[in-house]
């Protein structure tokens, strides 16, 4: 995205003066889906698509926001107890309130922003928006600068408190902590993480967008979180001597011991979570060895679990995964919240052209639409430009 694209709109829609420009990326996640709120492990990286915003303090108590992509303008007071109803503006309002709770003395400002993260593609445009504004408000109004982790948690709290999504911390973490050419293995329980250089020789990482839009705030995401919480409650009752906060703290033996105390649905979701925890750790070891065939194998296993146990896939994503297998792609799985969005694919370079042409042709033939293709470039996290 070009800076001038944002700057020209900012000048046009406000007082003709310029401000500071900030950006924050969307993310991919190699493996470790729907495990972050269960205290598990995830393996994300920031990408070269994201949100860019220009901000300038306006000396008032009013925040004036212009969405360049939607051509929509919303205003609200810094201390408005309710906030705007417009869904995109709720993210900015939420970040303002959460930053104020952290002691950042947010004043009125004007802002215009745009994004090139495909909406509904599972690349977390919402976390990019939250992280961009958290970084900007800290830079503009934070006398005693808050930490990067504070920004991450402010973004998560925005989803929880103002947007109705009980998400984990992976998306905001990747948007804030991302580094060019590095994936990150994050322990969502301890918040410890390690950077992994990611430059697989002879392979490409590519996203295939099903062009099916999903809405994370739908009840399905929160329902699955409740399934996991039900199992945790049963584990806590069965093992009062152990400190069980999330499914991360459970073993397979413990899970099997409470299978008659929860619903079949609760158990199915929970089994997926434990298996996915094991898969992420296996991928860490495989990457250390440079064993991309093992990485790909685990990606396919994750898709099967997401489709059959966690049940957040859809017909189109399963179809894309099947075609990847037929083409001999090393690894493929759905990525993100589910019910649409992208598959992430680890493809040998000599198969790349054939895979892309085949999947476009077959998908068009079946669904009468051509999937979008995004080559993944691992990029830096939130920053001032």
mmCIF file of C-alpha atoms in Angstrom:
data_model
loop_
_atom_site.group_PDB
_atom_site.id
_atom_site.type_symbol
_atom_site.label_atom_id
_atom_site.label_comp_id
_atom_site.label_asym_id
_atom_site.label_seq_id
_atom_site.Cartn_x
_atom_site.Cartn_y
_atom_site.Cartn_z
ATOM 1 C CA UNK A 1 0.000 0.000 0.000
ATOM 2 C CA UNK A 2 1.287 3.459 -0.889
ATOM 3 C CA UNK A 3 1.668 6.134 1.781
ATOM 4 C CA UNK A 4 0.366 8.752 -0.632
ATOM 5 C CA UNK A 5 -2.883 6.829 -1.010
ATOM 6 C CA UNK A 6 -3.607 7.330 2.707
ATOM 7 C CA UNK A 7 -2.081 10.813 2.973
ATOM 8 C CA UNK A 8 -4.074 12.282 0.104
ATOM 9 C CA UNK A 9 -7.368 11.153 1.681
ATOM 10 C CA UNK A 10 -6.316 12.368 5.109
ATOM 11 C CA UNK A 11 -5.597 15.842 3.717
ATOM 12 C CA UNK A 12 -8.847 15.865 1.731
ATOM 13 C CA UNK A 13 -11.157 14.826 4.574
ATOM 14 C CA UNK A 14 -9.650 16.894 7.376
ATOM 15 C CA UNK A 15 -7.940 20.277 7.683
ATOM 16 C CA UNK A 16 -5.324 19.914 4.980
ATOM 17 C CA UNK A 17 -2.533 19.279 7.464
ATOM 18 C CA UNK A 18 -0.532 16.070 7.642
ATOM 19 C CA UNK A 19 0.076 13.850 10.663
ATOM 20 C CA UNK A 20 2.055 10.707 11.430
ATOM 21 C CA UNK A 21 1.617 7.507 9.445
ATOM 22 C CA UNK A 22 1.607 4.062 11.085
ATOM 23 C CA UNK A 23 1.163 0.564 9.796
ATOM 24 C CA UNK A 24 0.537 -2.912 11.165
ATOM 25 C CA UNK A 25 0.385 -6.221 9.284
ATOM 26 C CA UNK A 26 -2.041 -9.055 8.920
ATOM 27 C CA UNK A 27 -0.710 -12.500 9.657
ATOM 28 C CA UNK A 28 -0.459 -16.073 8.531
ATOM 29 C CA UNK A 29 -0.274 -19.029 10.882
ATOM 30 C CA UNK A 30 1.730 -22.018 9.710
ATOM 31 C CA UNK A 31 0.111 -24.347 12.239
ATOM 32 C CA UNK A 32 -1.612 -24.126 15.626
ATOM 33 C CA UNK A 33 -5.194 -23.111 14.832
ATOM 34 C CA UNK A 34 -7.823 -22.423 17.529
ATOM 35 C CA UNK A 35 -5.314 -23.261 20.257
ATOM 36 C CA UNK A 36 -4.322 -19.825 21.526
ATOM 37 C CA UNK A 37 -7.303 -19.343 23.848
ATOM 38 C CA UNK A 38 -6.635 -22.859 25.145
ATOM 39 C CA UNK A 39 -3.138 -21.916 26.286
ATOM 40 C CA UNK A 40 -1.518 -23.923 23.492
ATOM 41 C CA UNK A 41 1.178 -23.175 20.927
ATOM 42 C CA UNK A 42 0.870 -21.241 17.675
ATOM 43 C CA UNK A 43 3.270 -20.550 14.804
ATOM 44 C CA UNK A 44 2.394 -17.219 13.144
ATOM 45 C CA UNK A 45 4.249 -14.667 11.093
ATOM 46 C CA UNK A 46 3.404 -11.123 10.000
ATOM 47 C CA UNK A 47 2.823 -10.531 6.276
ATOM 48 C CA UNK A 48 3.369 -7.675 3.840
ATOM 49 C CA UNK A 49 -0.331 -6.764 3.757
ATOM 50 C CA UNK A 50 -1.978 -4.806 6.531
ATOM 51 C CA UNK A 51 -3.510 -1.555 7.761
ATOM 52 C CA UNK A 52 -2.031 1.914 7.237
ATOM 53 C CA UNK A 53 -3.350 4.931 9.139
ATOM 54 C CA UNK A 54 -2.526 8.616 9.401
ATOM 55 C CA UNK A 55 -3.261 10.314 12.732
ATOM 56 C CA UNK A 56 -3.038 13.875 13.964
ATOM 57 C CA UNK A 57 -4.154 15.238 17.373
ATOM 58 C CA UNK A 58 -6.961 17.774 16.871
ATOM 59 C CA UNK A 59 -6.897 19.588 20.217
ATOM 60 C CA UNK A 60 -10.470 18.540 21.026
ATOM 61 C CA UNK A 61 -12.164 15.672 22.841
ATOM 62 C CA UNK A 62 -13.511 14.163 19.618
ATOM 63 C CA UNK A 63 -12.076 11.339 17.538
ATOM 64 C CA UNK A 64 -12.871 11.738 13.859
ATOM 65 C CA UNK A 65 -12.304 8.610 11.767
ATOM 66 C CA UNK A 66 -12.485 8.118 8.018
ATOM 67 C CA UNK A 67 -12.395 4.636 6.469
ATOM 68 C CA UNK A 68 -10.886 5.134 3.040
ATOM 69 C CA UNK A 69 -11.911 1.707 1.768
ATOM 70 C CA UNK A 70 -15.521 2.008 2.920
ATOM 71 C CA UNK A 71 -15.797 5.769 2.226
ATOM 72 C CA UNK A 72 -17.404 6.092 5.633
ATOM 73 C CA UNK A 73 -16.880 8.656 8.406
ATOM 74 C CA UNK A 74 -17.599 8.197 12.128
ATOM 75 C CA UNK A 75 -17.050 10.570 15.073
ATOM 76 C CA UNK A 76 -17.193 9.862 18.798
ATOM 77 C CA UNK A 77 -16.025 11.430 22.047
ATOM 78 C CA UNK A 78 -12.903 10.070 23.724
ATOM 79 C CA UNK A 79 -14.879 9.415 26.915
ATOM 80 C CA UNK A 80 -18.124 8.287 25.272
ATOM 81 C CA UNK A 81 -19.414 5.485 27.557
ATOM 82 C CA UNK A 82 -21.198 3.651 24.714
ATOM 83 C CA UNK A 83 -19.141 4.321 21.615
ATOM 84 C CA UNK A 84 -20.199 4.149 17.961
ATOM 85 C CA UNK A 85 -22.440 1.426 16.587
ATOM 86 C CA UNK A 86 -20.608 1.150 13.265
ATOM 87 C CA UNK A 87 -18.730 -2.151 13.395
ATOM 88 C CA UNK A 88 -15.376 -0.977 11.985
ATOM 89 C CA UNK A 89 -15.335 2.055 14.301
ATOM 90 C CA UNK A 90 -15.864 -0.208 17.335
ATOM 91 C CA UNK A 91 -12.284 -1.474 16.925
ATOM 92 C CA UNK A 92 -10.827 2.040 17.101
ATOM 93 C CA UNK A 93 -13.148 3.003 19.963
ATOM 94 C CA UNK A 94 -12.187 -0.171 21.847
ATOM 95 C CA UNK A 95 -8.459 0.440 21.451
ATOM 96 C CA UNK A 96 -8.903 4.013 22.681
ATOM 97 C CA UNK A 97 -10.685 2.796 25.816
ATOM 98 C CA UNK A 98 -8.219 -0.022 26.510
ATOM 99 C CA UNK A 99 -5.213 2.278 26.064
ATOM 100 C CA UNK A 100 -6.783 4.760 28.469
ATOM 101 C CA UNK A 101 -7.130 1.948 31.024
ATOM 102 C CA UNK A 102 -3.375 1.399 30.655
ATOM 103 C CA UNK A 103 -2.693 5.030 31.519
ATOM 104 C CA UNK A 104 -2.230 6.417 28.011
ATOM 105 C CA UNK A 105 -3.763 9.916 28.068
ATOM 106 C CA UNK A 106 -5.567 9.694 24.727
ATOM 107 C CA UNK A 107 -6.870 13.014 23.398
ATOM 108 C CA UNK A 108 -8.973 13.778 20.355
ATOM 109 C CA UNK A 109 -7.468 13.044 16.958
ATOM 110 C CA UNK A 110 -8.284 12.844 13.272
ATOM 111 C CA UNK A 111 -7.492 9.680 11.364
ATOM 112 C CA UNK A 112 -7.878 8.172 7.917
ATOM 113 C CA UNK A 113 -6.940 4.560 7.284
ATOM 114 C CA UNK A 114 -6.963 1.899 4.601
ATOM 115 C CA UNK A 115 -6.010 -1.747 4.333
ATOM 116 C CA UNK A 116 -4.920 -4.324 1.809
ATOM 117 C CA UNK A 117 -5.538 -7.386 3.993
ATOM 118 C CA UNK A 118 -8.316 -9.255 2.160
ATOM 119 C CA UNK A 119 -11.379 -9.061 4.414
ATOM 120 C CA UNK A 120 -12.704 -12.414 5.568
ATOM 121 C CA UNK A 121 -9.614 -14.254 4.309
ATOM 122 C CA UNK A 122 -8.478 -15.405 7.742
ATOM 123 C CA UNK A 123 -5.446 -13.074 7.791
ATOM 124 C CA UNK A 124 -6.808 -11.048 10.697
ATOM 125 C CA UNK A 125 -7.513 -7.587 9.370
ATOM 126 C CA UNK A 126 -9.148 -6.729 12.708
ATOM 127 C CA UNK A 127 -5.971 -7.442 14.699
ATOM 128 C CA UNK A 128 -3.978 -5.397 12.179
ATOM 129 C CA UNK A 129 -6.350 -2.467 12.743
ATOM 130 C CA UNK A 130 -6.171 -2.789 16.540
ATOM 131 C CA UNK A 131 -2.385 -3.093 16.567
ATOM 132 C CA UNK A 132 -1.912 -0.167 14.220
ATOM 133 C CA UNK A 133 -3.926 2.147 16.444
ATOM 134 C CA UNK A 134 -2.459 0.779 19.676
ATOM 135 C CA UNK A 135 1.031 1.536 18.387
ATOM 136 C CA UNK A 136 -0.016 4.973 17.114
ATOM 137 C CA UNK A 137 -1.782 6.042 20.333
ATOM 138 C CA UNK A 138 1.174 4.890 22.410
ATOM 139 C CA UNK A 139 3.490 6.934 20.197
ATOM 140 C CA UNK A 140 1.301 10.053 20.155
ATOM 141 C CA UNK A 141 -0.066 10.162 23.694
ATOM 142 C CA UNK A 142 1.953 7.759 25.837
ATOM 143 C CA UNK A 143 4.280 9.751 28.125
ATOM 144 C CA UNK A 144 5.440 6.535 29.784
ATOM 145 C CA UNK A 145 5.407 4.156 26.857
ATOM 146 C CA UNK A 146 3.567 0.890 27.411
ATOM 147 C CA UNK A 147 5.113 -2.405 26.320
ATOM 148 C CA UNK A 148 4.444 -4.359 23.151
ATOM 149 C CA UNK A 149 2.673 -6.982 25.245
ATOM 150 C CA UNK A 150 0.374 -4.279 26.627
ATOM 151 C CA UNK A 151 -0.552 -3.408 23.028
ATOM 152 C CA UNK A 152 -1.245 -7.068 22.253
ATOM 153 C CA UNK A 153 -3.518 -7.440 25.277
ATOM 154 C CA UNK A 154 -5.279 -4.149 24.511
ATOM 155 C CA UNK A 155 -6.137 -5.530 21.076
ATOM 156 C CA UNK A 156 -7.422 -8.778 22.530
ATOM 157 C CA UNK A 157 -9.492 -6.874 25.114
ATOM 158 C CA UNK A 158 -10.972 -4.783 22.307
ATOM 159 C CA UNK A 159 -12.270 -7.956 20.625
ATOM 160 C CA UNK A 160 -13.646 -9.280 23.917
ATOM 161 C CA UNK A 161 -15.200 -6.100 25.309
ATOM 162 C CA UNK A 162 -16.408 -4.179 22.265
ATOM 163 C CA UNK A 163 -16.677 -6.576 19.318
ATOM 164 C CA UNK A 164 -18.075 -9.767 20.846
ATOM 165 C CA UNK A 165 -15.281 -12.178 19.878
ATOM 166 C CA UNK A 166 -13.614 -14.142 22.692
ATOM 167 C CA UNK A 167 -10.353 -14.546 20.776
ATOM 168 C CA UNK A 168 -6.925 -15.584 21.997
ATOM 169 C CA UNK A 169 -3.755 -13.518 21.607
ATOM 170 C CA UNK A 170 -2.162 -14.946 18.470
ATOM 171 C CA UNK A 171 -3.419 -12.434 15.916
ATOM 172 C CA UNK A 172 -2.484 -9.325 17.864
ATOM 173 C CA UNK A 173 0.814 -10.918 18.919
ATOM 174 C CA UNK A 174 1.820 -11.541 15.308
ATOM 175 C CA UNK A 175 0.818 -8.020 14.247
ATOM 176 C CA UNK A 176 2.909 -6.416 16.991
ATOM 177 C CA UNK A 177 5.942 -8.709 17.269
ATOM 178 C CA UNK A 178 6.399 -9.737 13.621
ATOM 179 C CA UNK A 179 9.846 -9.629 11.983
ATOM 180 C CA UNK A 180 10.859 -9.858 8.349
ATOM 181 C CA UNK A 181 11.804 -13.415 7.399
ATOM 182 C CA UNK A 182 10.886 -14.849 10.816
ATOM 183 C CA UNK A 183 8.040 -17.026 12.016
ATOM 184 C CA UNK A 184 7.352 -17.186 15.739
ATOM 185 C CA UNK A 185 6.507 -20.128 17.973
ATOM 186 C CA UNK A 186 4.434 -18.668 20.806
ATOM 187 C CA UNK A 187 3.500 -20.451 24.006
ATOM 188 C CA UNK A 188 0.118 -18.838 24.664
ATOM 189 C CA UNK A 189 0.204 -19.985 28.282
ATOM 190 C CA UNK A 190 3.535 -18.505 29.386
ATOM 191 C CA UNK A 191 3.780 -15.937 26.526
ATOM 192 C CA UNK A 192 7.317 -17.112 25.855
ATOM 193 C CA UNK A 193 8.224 -17.199 22.187
ATOM 194 C CA UNK A 194 11.079 -17.883 19.806
ATOM 195 C CA UNK A 195 11.780 -16.550 16.337
ATOM 196 C CA UNK A 196 12.384 -19.160 13.622
ATOM 197 C CA UNK A 197 14.113 -18.009 10.420
ATOM 198 C CA UNK A 198 11.769 -19.033 7.615
ATOM 199 C CA UNK A 199 13.288 -19.270 4.166
ATOM 200 C CA UNK A 200 12.500 -22.778 2.949
ATOM 201 C CA UNK A 201 14.770 -23.382 -0.011
ATOM 202 C CA UNK A 202 12.885 -24.941 -2.910
ATOM 203 C CA UNK A 203 9.429 -24.230 -1.434
ATOM 204 C CA UNK A 204 6.892 -21.426 -1.560
ATOM 205 C CA UNK A 205 4.245 -20.531 0.999
ATOM 206 C CA UNK A 206 1.044 -19.464 -0.743
ATOM 207 C CA UNK A 207 -2.505 -18.640 0.329
ATOM 208 C CA UNK A 208 -5.514 -19.634 -1.760
ATOM 209 C CA UNK A 209 -8.590 -17.541 -0.980
ATOM 210 C CA UNK A 210 -11.821 -19.510 -1.264
ATOM 211 C CA UNK A 211 -13.654 -16.189 -1.745
ATOM 212 C CA UNK A 212 -16.097 -17.384 0.919
ATOM 213 C CA UNK A 213 -16.465 -14.672 3.558
ATOM 214 C CA UNK A 214 -16.671 -15.593 7.210
ATOM 215 C CA UNK A 215 -17.835 -13.563 10.181
ATOM 216 C CA UNK A 216 -15.873 -14.365 13.331
ATOM 217 C CA UNK A 217 -18.374 -12.618 15.572
ATOM 218 C CA UNK A 218 -20.940 -15.253 14.632
ATOM 219 C CA UNK A 219 -21.802 -17.583 17.480
ATOM 220 C CA UNK A 220 -19.776 -20.499 16.069
ATOM 221 C CA UNK A 221 -16.393 -19.220 17.270
ATOM 222 C CA UNK A 222 -17.624 -18.516 20.785
ATOM 223 C CA UNK A 223 -19.561 -21.812 20.832
ATOM 224 C CA UNK A 224 -16.348 -23.737 20.276
ATOM 225 C CA UNK A 225 -14.619 -21.830 22.998
ATOM 226 C CA UNK A 226 -17.491 -22.814 25.295
ATOM 227 C CA UNK A 227 -17.049 -26.475 24.284
ATOM 228 C CA UNK A 228 -13.444 -26.318 25.463
ATOM 229 C CA UNK A 229 -14.386 -24.508 28.669
ATOM 230 C CA UNK A 230 -16.952 -27.225 29.438
ATOM 231 C CA UNK A 231 -14.224 -29.861 29.246
ATOM 232 C CA UNK A 232 -11.899 -27.778 31.417
ATOM 233 C CA UNK A 233 -14.638 -27.514 34.052
ATOM 234 C CA UNK A 234 -15.013 -31.304 34.035
ATOM 235 C CA UNK A 235 -11.246 -31.751 34.343
ATOM 236 C CA UNK A 236 -11.094 -29.322 37.269
ATOM 237 C CA UNK A 237 -13.787 -31.325 39.057
ATOM 238 C CA UNK A 238 -12.069 -34.649 38.361
ATOM 239 C CA UNK A 239 -8.589 -33.410 39.275
ATOM 240 C CA UNK A 240 -9.008 -30.834 42.066
ATOM 241 C CA UNK A 241 -5.408 -31.359 43.166
ATOM 242 C CA UNK A 242 -4.091 -30.150 39.803
ATOM 243 C CA UNK A 243 -4.052 -26.591 38.490
ATOM 244 C CA UNK A 244 -6.030 -26.863 35.268
ATOM 245 C CA UNK A 245 -6.750 -23.496 33.693
ATOM 246 C CA UNK A 246 -7.048 -24.467 30.030
ATOM 247 C CA UNK A 247 -6.861 -27.595 27.887
ATOM 248 C CA UNK A 248 -3.123 -26.937 27.651
ATOM 249 C CA UNK A 249 -2.867 -28.343 31.187
ATOM 250 C CA UNK A 250 -4.568 -31.634 30.293
ATOM 251 C CA UNK A 251 -3.039 -34.925 29.165
ATOM 252 C CA UNK A 252 -4.634 -37.490 26.862
ATOM 253 C CA UNK A 253 -5.184 -39.782 29.850
ATOM 254 C CA UNK A 254 -6.946 -37.021 31.789
ATOM 255 C CA UNK A 255 -9.123 -36.193 28.805
ATOM 256 C CA UNK A 256 -10.111 -39.836 28.411
ATOM 257 C CA UNK A 257 -11.030 -40.009 32.113
ATOM 258 C CA UNK A 258 -13.737 -37.303 31.754
ATOM 259 C CA UNK A 259 -15.203 -38.427 28.430
ATOM 260 C CA UNK A 260 -18.466 -39.492 30.120
ATOM 261 C CA UNK A 261 -18.772 -36.166 31.977
ATOM 262 C CA UNK A 262 -19.042 -33.954 28.903
ATOM 263 C CA UNK A 263 -20.973 -34.047 25.654
ATOM 264 C CA UNK A 264 -19.658 -35.850 22.594
ATOM 265 C CA UNK A 265 -19.296 -32.458 20.929
ATOM 266 C CA UNK A 266 -17.253 -31.057 23.820
ATOM 267 C CA UNK A 267 -14.965 -34.087 23.701
ATOM 268 C CA UNK A 268 -14.517 -33.931 19.942
ATOM 269 C CA UNK A 269 -13.468 -30.269 20.087
ATOM 270 C CA UNK A 270 -11.111 -30.947 22.990
ATOM 271 C CA UNK A 271 -9.414 -33.875 21.273
ATOM 272 C CA UNK A 272 -8.643 -31.630 18.329
ATOM 273 C CA UNK A 273 -7.028 -29.054 20.637
ATOM 274 C CA UNK A 274 -4.735 -31.576 22.337
ATOM 275 C CA UNK A 275 -3.720 -33.094 19.013
ATOM 276 C CA UNK A 276 -2.980 -29.667 17.572
ATOM 277 C CA UNK A 277 -0.747 -28.840 20.532
ATOM 278 C CA UNK A 278 1.276 -31.958 19.760
ATOM 279 C CA UNK A 279 1.433 -31.087 16.057
ATOM 280 C CA UNK A 280 2.873 -27.614 16.650
ATOM 281 C CA UNK A 281 5.657 -29.023 18.797
ATOM 282 C CA UNK A 282 6.365 -31.633 16.113
ATOM 283 C CA UNK A 283 6.623 -28.870 13.488
ATOM 284 C CA UNK A 284 9.099 -26.962 15.667
ATOM 285 C CA UNK A 285 11.367 -29.998 15.706
ATOM 286 C CA UNK A 286 10.858 -30.627 11.989
ATOM 287 C CA UNK A 287 11.840 -27.048 11.120
ATOM 288 C CA UNK A 288 15.007 -27.389 13.175
ATOM 289 C CA UNK A 289 15.874 -30.418 11.019
ATOM 290 C CA UNK A 290 14.785 -28.714 7.810
ATOM 291 C CA UNK A 291 12.233 -31.511 7.307
ATOM 292 C CA UNK A 292 9.533 -29.766 5.289
ATOM 293 C CA UNK A 293 7.867 -33.034 4.323
ATOM 294 C CA UNK A 294 7.042 -33.574 8.005
ATOM 295 C CA UNK A 295 5.823 -29.977 8.289
ATOM 296 C CA UNK A 296 3.506 -30.587 5.346
ATOM 297 C CA UNK A 297 2.222 -33.850 6.795
ATOM 298 C CA UNK A 298 1.247 -32.079 10.019
ATOM 299 C CA UNK A 299 -0.525 -29.334 8.050
ATOM 300 C CA UNK A 300 -2.735 -31.930 6.358
ATOM 301 C CA UNK A 301 -3.462 -33.542 9.746
ATOM 302 C CA UNK A 302 -4.479 -30.141 11.108
ATOM 303 C CA UNK A 303 -6.916 -29.598 8.256
ATOM 304 C CA UNK A 304 -8.493 -32.989 8.856
ATOM 305 C CA UNK A 305 -8.925 -32.123 12.535
ATOM 306 C CA UNK A 306 -10.366 -28.695 11.804
ATOM 307 C CA UNK A 307 -12.797 -30.192 9.319
ATOM 308 C CA UNK A 308 -13.941 -33.324 11.171
ATOM 309 C CA UNK A 309 -13.376 -32.647 14.885
ATOM 310 C CA UNK A 310 -13.431 -28.899 15.392
ATOM 311 C CA UNK A 311 -15.822 -28.496 12.446
ATOM 312 C CA UNK A 312 -14.850 -25.022 11.326
ATOM 313 C CA UNK A 313 -14.072 -25.831 7.701
ATOM 314 C CA UNK A 314 -16.532 -25.658 4.813
ATOM 315 C CA UNK A 315 -17.080 -27.452 1.520
ATOM 316 C CA UNK A 316 -14.959 -24.996 -0.447
ATOM 317 C CA UNK A 317 -11.968 -25.185 1.917
ATOM 318 C CA UNK A 318 -12.124 -28.991 1.924
ATOM 319 C CA UNK A 319 -12.184 -28.935 -1.871
ATOM 320 C CA UNK A 320 -9.085 -26.720 -2.014
ATOM 321 C CA UNK A 321 -7.336 -29.064 0.417
ATOM 322 C CA UNK A 322 -8.251 -32.106 -1.684
ATOM 323 C CA UNK A 323 -6.896 -30.514 -4.869
ATOM 324 C CA UNK A 324 -3.638 -29.680 -3.072
ATOM 325 C CA UNK A 325 -3.255 -33.371 -2.185
ATOM 326 C CA UNK A 326 -4.014 -34.437 -5.742
ATOM 327 C CA UNK A 327 -1.364 -32.032 -7.051
ATOM 328 C CA UNK A 328 1.277 -33.396 -4.682
ATOM 329 C CA UNK A 329 1.505 -30.214 -2.611
ATOM 330 C CA UNK A 330 3.721 -30.783 0.433
ATOM 331 C CA UNK A 331 1.229 -29.384 2.975
ATOM 332 C CA UNK A 332 -2.133 -27.638 2.969
ATOM 333 C CA UNK A 333 -4.765 -26.655 5.509
ATOM 334 C CA UNK A 334 -7.467 -24.099 6.138
ATOM 335 C CA UNK A 335 -6.196 -21.072 8.046
ATOM 336 C CA UNK A 336 -7.942 -18.676 10.392
ATOM 337 C CA UNK A 337 -11.295 -18.719 12.120
ATOM 338 C CA UNK A 338 -12.879 -20.957 9.520
ATOM 339 C CA UNK A 339 -16.139 -21.190 7.559
ATOM 340 C CA UNK A 340 -14.361 -19.513 4.650
ATOM 341 C CA UNK A 341 -11.179 -17.599 4.014
ATOM 342 C CA UNK A 342 -7.921 -19.159 2.858
ATOM 343 C CA UNK A 343 -5.956 -22.332 2.760
ATOM 344 C CA UNK A 344 -2.225 -22.029 3.441
ATOM 345 C CA UNK A 345 -0.061 -24.222 1.231
ATOM 346 C CA UNK A 346 3.585 -25.294 1.358
ATOM 347 C CA UNK A 347 4.425 -25.949 -2.299
ATOM 348 C CA UNK A 348 7.591 -27.149 -4.001
ATOM 349 C CA UNK A 349 8.697 -24.515 -6.458
ATOM 350 C CA UNK A 350 8.700 -26.930 -9.390
ATOM 351 C CA UNK A 351 5.021 -27.749 -8.693
ATOM 352 C CA UNK A 352 3.924 -24.173 -8.098
ATOM 353 C CA UNK A 353 2.749 -23.151 -11.582
ATOM 354 C CA UNK A 354 0.896 -26.423 -12.189
ATOM 355 C CA UNK A 355 -0.753 -26.243 -8.769
ATOM 356 C CA UNK A 356 -1.974 -22.677 -9.216
ATOM 357 C CA UNK A 357 -3.342 -23.237 -12.721
ATOM 358 C CA UNK A 358 -5.023 -26.504 -11.681
ATOM 359 C CA UNK A 359 -6.648 -25.096 -8.591
ATOM 360 C CA UNK A 360 -7.959 -22.020 -10.420
ATOM 361 C CA UNK A 361 -9.412 -24.178 -13.207
ATOM 362 C CA UNK A 362 -10.981 -26.798 -10.950
ATOM 363 C CA UNK A 363 -12.383 -24.262 -8.475
ATOM 364 C CA UNK A 364 -13.910 -22.152 -11.265
ATOM 365 C CA UNK A 365 -15.429 -25.277 -12.778
ATOM 366 C CA UNK A 366 -17.046 -26.318 -9.471
ATOM 367 C CA UNK A 367 -17.968 -22.991 -7.842
ATOM 368 C CA UNK A 368 -18.049 -20.579 -10.784
ATOM 369 C CA UNK A 369 -15.486 -18.241 -9.232
ATOM 370 C CA UNK A 370 -11.720 -17.966 -9.392
ATOM 371 C CA UNK A 371 -9.851 -18.118 -6.070
ATOM 372 C CA UNK A 372 -7.368 -15.349 -5.332
ATOM 373 C CA UNK A 373 -3.729 -16.320 -4.808
ATOM 374 C CA UNK A 374 -1.357 -14.550 -2.397
ATOM 375 C CA UNK A 375 2.303 -15.418 -2.212
ATOM 376 C CA UNK A 376 3.361 -15.005 1.410
ATOM 377 C CA UNK A 377 6.093 -12.488 2.260
ATOM 378 C CA UNK A 378 6.993 -12.513 5.968
ATOM 379 C CA UNK A 379 7.222 -8.909 7.166
ATOM 380 C CA UNK A 380 7.694 -6.584 10.161
ATOM 381 C CA UNK A 381 5.158 -5.832 12.870
ATOM 382 C CA UNK A 382 3.446 -2.574 13.892
ATOM 383 C CA UNK A 383 5.577 0.518 13.350
ATOM 384 C CA UNK A 384 5.697 4.198 12.481
ATOM 385 C CA UNK A 385 6.556 4.995 8.873
#
